[in-house]
JSON list of C-alpha atoms in Angstrom, two decimals:
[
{"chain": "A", "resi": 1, "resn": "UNK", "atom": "CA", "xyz": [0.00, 0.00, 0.00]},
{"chain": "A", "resi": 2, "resn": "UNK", "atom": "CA", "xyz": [1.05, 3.33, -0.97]},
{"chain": "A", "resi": 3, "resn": "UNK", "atom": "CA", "xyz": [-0.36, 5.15, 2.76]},
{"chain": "A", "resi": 4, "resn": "UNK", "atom": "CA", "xyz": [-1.40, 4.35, 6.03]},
{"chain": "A", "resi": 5, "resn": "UNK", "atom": "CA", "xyz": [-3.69, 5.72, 8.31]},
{"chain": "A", "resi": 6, "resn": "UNK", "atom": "CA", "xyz": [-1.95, 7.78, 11.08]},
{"chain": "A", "resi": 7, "resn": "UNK", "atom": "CA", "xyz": [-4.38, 9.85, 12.80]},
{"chain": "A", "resi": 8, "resn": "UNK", "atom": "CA", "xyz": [-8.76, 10.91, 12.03]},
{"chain": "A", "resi": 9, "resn": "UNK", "atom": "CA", "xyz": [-10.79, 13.68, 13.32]},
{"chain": "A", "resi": 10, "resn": "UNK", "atom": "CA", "xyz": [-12.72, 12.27, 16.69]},
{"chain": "A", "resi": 11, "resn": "UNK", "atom": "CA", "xyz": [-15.83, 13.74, 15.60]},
{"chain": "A", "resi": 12, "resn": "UNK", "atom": "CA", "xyz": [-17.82, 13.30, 12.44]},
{"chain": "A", "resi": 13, "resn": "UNK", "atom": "CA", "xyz": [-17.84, 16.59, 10.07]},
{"chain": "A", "resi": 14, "resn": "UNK", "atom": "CA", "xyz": [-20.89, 17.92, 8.46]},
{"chain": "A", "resi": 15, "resn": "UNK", "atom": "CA", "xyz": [-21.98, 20.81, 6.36]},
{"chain": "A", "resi": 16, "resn": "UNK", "atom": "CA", "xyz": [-24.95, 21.90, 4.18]},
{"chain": "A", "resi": 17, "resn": "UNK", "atom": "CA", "xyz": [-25.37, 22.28, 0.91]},
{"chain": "A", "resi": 18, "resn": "UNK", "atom": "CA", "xyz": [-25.53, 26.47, 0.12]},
{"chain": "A", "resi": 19, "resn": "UNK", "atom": "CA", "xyz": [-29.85, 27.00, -1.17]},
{"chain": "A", "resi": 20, "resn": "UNK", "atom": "CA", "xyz": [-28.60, 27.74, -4.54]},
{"chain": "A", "resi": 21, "resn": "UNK", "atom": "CA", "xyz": [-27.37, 23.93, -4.98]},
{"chain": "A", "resi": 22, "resn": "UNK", "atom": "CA", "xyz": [-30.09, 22.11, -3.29]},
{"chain": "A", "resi": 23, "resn": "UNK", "atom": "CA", "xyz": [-31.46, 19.65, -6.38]},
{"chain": "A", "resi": 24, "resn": "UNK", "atom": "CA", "xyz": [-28.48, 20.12, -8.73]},
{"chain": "A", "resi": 25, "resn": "UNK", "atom": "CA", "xyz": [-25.76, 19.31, -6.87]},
{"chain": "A", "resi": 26, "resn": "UNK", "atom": "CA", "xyz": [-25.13, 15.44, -6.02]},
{"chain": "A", "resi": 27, "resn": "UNK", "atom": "CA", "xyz": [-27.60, 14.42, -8.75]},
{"chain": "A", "resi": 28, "resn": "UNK", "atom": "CA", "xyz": [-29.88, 15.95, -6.53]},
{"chain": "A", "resi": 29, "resn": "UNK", "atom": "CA", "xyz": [-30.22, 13.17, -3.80]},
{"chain": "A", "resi": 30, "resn": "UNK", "atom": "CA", "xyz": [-28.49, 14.73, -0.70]},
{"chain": "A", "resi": 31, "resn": "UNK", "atom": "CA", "xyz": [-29.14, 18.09, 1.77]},
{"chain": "A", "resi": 32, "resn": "UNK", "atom": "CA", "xyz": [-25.43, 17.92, 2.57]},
{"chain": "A", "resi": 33, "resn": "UNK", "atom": "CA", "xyz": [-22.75, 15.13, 3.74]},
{"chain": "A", "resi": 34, "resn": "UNK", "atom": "CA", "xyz": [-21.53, 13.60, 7.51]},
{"chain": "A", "resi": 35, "resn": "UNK", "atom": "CA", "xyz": [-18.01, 12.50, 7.09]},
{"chain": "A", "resi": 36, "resn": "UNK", "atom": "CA", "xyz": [-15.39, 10.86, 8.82]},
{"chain": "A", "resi": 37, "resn": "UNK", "atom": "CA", "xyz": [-11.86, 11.95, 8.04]},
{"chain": "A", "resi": 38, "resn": "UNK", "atom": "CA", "xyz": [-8.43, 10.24, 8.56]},
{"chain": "A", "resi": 39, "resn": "UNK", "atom": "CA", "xyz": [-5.05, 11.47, 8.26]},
{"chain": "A", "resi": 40, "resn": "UNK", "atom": "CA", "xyz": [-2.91, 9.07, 6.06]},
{"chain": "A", "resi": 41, "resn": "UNK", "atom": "CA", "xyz": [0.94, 9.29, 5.20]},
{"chain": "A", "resi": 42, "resn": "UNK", "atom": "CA", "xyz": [1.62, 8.91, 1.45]},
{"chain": "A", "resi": 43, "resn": "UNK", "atom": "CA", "xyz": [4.56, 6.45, 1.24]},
{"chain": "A", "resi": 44, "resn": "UNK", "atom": "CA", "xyz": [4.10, 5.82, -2.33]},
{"chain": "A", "resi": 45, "resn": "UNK", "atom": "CA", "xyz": [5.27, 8.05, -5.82]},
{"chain": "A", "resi": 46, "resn": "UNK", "atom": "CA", "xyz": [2.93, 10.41, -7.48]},
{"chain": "A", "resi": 47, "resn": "UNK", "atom": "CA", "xyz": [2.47, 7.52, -9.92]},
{"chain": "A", "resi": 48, "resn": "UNK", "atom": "CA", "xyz": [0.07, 6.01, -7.45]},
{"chain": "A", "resi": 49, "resn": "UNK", "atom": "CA", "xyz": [-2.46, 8.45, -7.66]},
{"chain": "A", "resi": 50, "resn": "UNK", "atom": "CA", "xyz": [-5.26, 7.51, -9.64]},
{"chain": "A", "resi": 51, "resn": "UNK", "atom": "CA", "xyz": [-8.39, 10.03, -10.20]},
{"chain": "A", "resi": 52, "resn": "UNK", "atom": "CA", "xyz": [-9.83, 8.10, -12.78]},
{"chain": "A", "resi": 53, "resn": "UNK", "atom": "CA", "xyz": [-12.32, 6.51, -10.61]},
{"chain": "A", "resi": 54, "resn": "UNK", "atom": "CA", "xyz": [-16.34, 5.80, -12.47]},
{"chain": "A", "resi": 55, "resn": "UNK", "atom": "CA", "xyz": [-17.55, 8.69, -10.78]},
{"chain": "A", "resi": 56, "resn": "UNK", "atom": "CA", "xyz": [-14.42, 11.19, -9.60]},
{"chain": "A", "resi": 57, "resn": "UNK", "atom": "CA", "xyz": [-15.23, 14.09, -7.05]},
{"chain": "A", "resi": 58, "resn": "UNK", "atom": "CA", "xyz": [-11.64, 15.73, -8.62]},
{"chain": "A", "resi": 59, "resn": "UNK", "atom": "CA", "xyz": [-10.47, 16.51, -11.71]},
{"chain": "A", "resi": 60, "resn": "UNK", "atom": "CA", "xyz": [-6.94, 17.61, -10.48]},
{"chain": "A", "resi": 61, "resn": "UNK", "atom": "CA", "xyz": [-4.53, 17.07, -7.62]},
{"chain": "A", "resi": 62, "resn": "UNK", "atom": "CA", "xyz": [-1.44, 18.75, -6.82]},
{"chain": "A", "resi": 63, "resn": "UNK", "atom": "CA", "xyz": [0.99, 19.00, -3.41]},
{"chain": "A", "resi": 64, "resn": "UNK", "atom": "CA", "xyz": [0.09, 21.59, -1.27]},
{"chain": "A", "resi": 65, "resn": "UNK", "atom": "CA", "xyz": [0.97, 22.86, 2.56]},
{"chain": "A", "resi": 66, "resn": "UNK", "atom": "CA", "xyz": [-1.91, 21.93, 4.83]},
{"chain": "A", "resi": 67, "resn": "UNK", "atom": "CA", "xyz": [-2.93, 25.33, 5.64]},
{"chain": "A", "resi": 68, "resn": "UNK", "atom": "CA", "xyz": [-3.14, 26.64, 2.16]},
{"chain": "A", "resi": 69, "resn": "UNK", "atom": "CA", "xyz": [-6.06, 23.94, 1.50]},
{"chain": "A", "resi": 70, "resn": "UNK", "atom": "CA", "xyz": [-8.31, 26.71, 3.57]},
{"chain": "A", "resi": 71, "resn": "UNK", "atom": "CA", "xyz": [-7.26, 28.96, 0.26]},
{"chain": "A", "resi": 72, "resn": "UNK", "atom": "CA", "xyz": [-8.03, 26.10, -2.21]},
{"chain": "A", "resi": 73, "resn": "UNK", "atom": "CA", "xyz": [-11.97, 24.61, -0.72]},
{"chain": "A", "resi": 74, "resn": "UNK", "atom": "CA", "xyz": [-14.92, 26.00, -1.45]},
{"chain": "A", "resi": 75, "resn": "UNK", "atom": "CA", "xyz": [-16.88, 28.54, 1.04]},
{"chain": "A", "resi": 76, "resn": "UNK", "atom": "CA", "xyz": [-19.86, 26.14, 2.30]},
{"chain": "A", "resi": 77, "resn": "UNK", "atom": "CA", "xyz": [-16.93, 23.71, 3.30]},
{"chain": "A", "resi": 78, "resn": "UNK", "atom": "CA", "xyz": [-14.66, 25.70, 5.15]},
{"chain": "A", "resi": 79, "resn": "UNK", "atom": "CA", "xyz": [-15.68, 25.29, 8.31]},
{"chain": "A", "resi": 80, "resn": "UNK", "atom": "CA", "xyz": [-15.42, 21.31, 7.79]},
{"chain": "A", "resi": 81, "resn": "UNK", "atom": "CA", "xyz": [-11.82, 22.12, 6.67]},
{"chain": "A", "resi": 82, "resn": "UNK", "atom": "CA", "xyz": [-10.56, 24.63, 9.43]},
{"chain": "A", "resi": 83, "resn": "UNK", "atom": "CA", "xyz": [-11.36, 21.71, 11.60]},
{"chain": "A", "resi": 84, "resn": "UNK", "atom": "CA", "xyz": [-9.39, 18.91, 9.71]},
{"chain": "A", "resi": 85, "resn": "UNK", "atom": "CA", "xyz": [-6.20, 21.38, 9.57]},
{"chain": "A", "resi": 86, "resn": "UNK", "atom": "CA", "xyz": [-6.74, 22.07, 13.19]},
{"chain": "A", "resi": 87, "resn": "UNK", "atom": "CA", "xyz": [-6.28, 18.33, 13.92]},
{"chain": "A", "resi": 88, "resn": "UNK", "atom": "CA", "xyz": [-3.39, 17.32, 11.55]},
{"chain": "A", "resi": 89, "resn": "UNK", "atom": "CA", "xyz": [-1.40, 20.02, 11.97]},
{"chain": "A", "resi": 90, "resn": "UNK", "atom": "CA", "xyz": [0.81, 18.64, 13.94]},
{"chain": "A", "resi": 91, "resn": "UNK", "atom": "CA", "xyz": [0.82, 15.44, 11.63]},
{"chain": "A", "resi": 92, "resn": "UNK", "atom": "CA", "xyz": [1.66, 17.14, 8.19]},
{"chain": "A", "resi": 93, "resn": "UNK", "atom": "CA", "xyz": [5.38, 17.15, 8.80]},
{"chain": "A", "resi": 94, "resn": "UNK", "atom": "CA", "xyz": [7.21, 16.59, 5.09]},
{"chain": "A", "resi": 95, "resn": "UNK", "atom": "CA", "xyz": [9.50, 13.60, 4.74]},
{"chain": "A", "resi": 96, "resn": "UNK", "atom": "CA", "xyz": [8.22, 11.96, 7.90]}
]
């Protein structure tokens, strides 16, 4: 395996879909989403990163600080996100 699991939020993360996206977004079926996220260390080469899933959520990927993600995720998420960076800050150490 290219990663392993090395840390998750305690709590599961929700947020709302913004009125605007209600019935288009998600084909329509969801308010929102409750998730559950872990902190993983990549041990494998860019090479093992695959998007090309049936139904991707990303087009795109790239390397980035864990702070600057708050710059990169869109408003009705942020909240979920301040909280994730908040708890693996002090796991995103570079060449650990």
């Amino acid at each position: 395996n290219a990663a392993r699991i090395i840390g998750q939020v305690p709590e599961w993360l929700t947020y709302d879909l913004p009125q605007a996206l209600l019935g288009r977004a998600m084909r329509g079926h969801y308010r929102g989403q409750r998730q559950k996220w872990f902190a993983l260390r990549f041990e494998g080469s860019d090479s093992d990163i695959n998007l090309g899933t049936e139904h991707p959520e990303f087009n795109d990927w790239k390397w980035v600080e864990l702070p600057e993600v708050l710059n990169l995720i869109i408003p009705f998420k942020r909240a979920v996100y301040e909280r994730v960076v908040e708890v693996f800050a002090p796991l995103a150490v570079p060449g650990e």
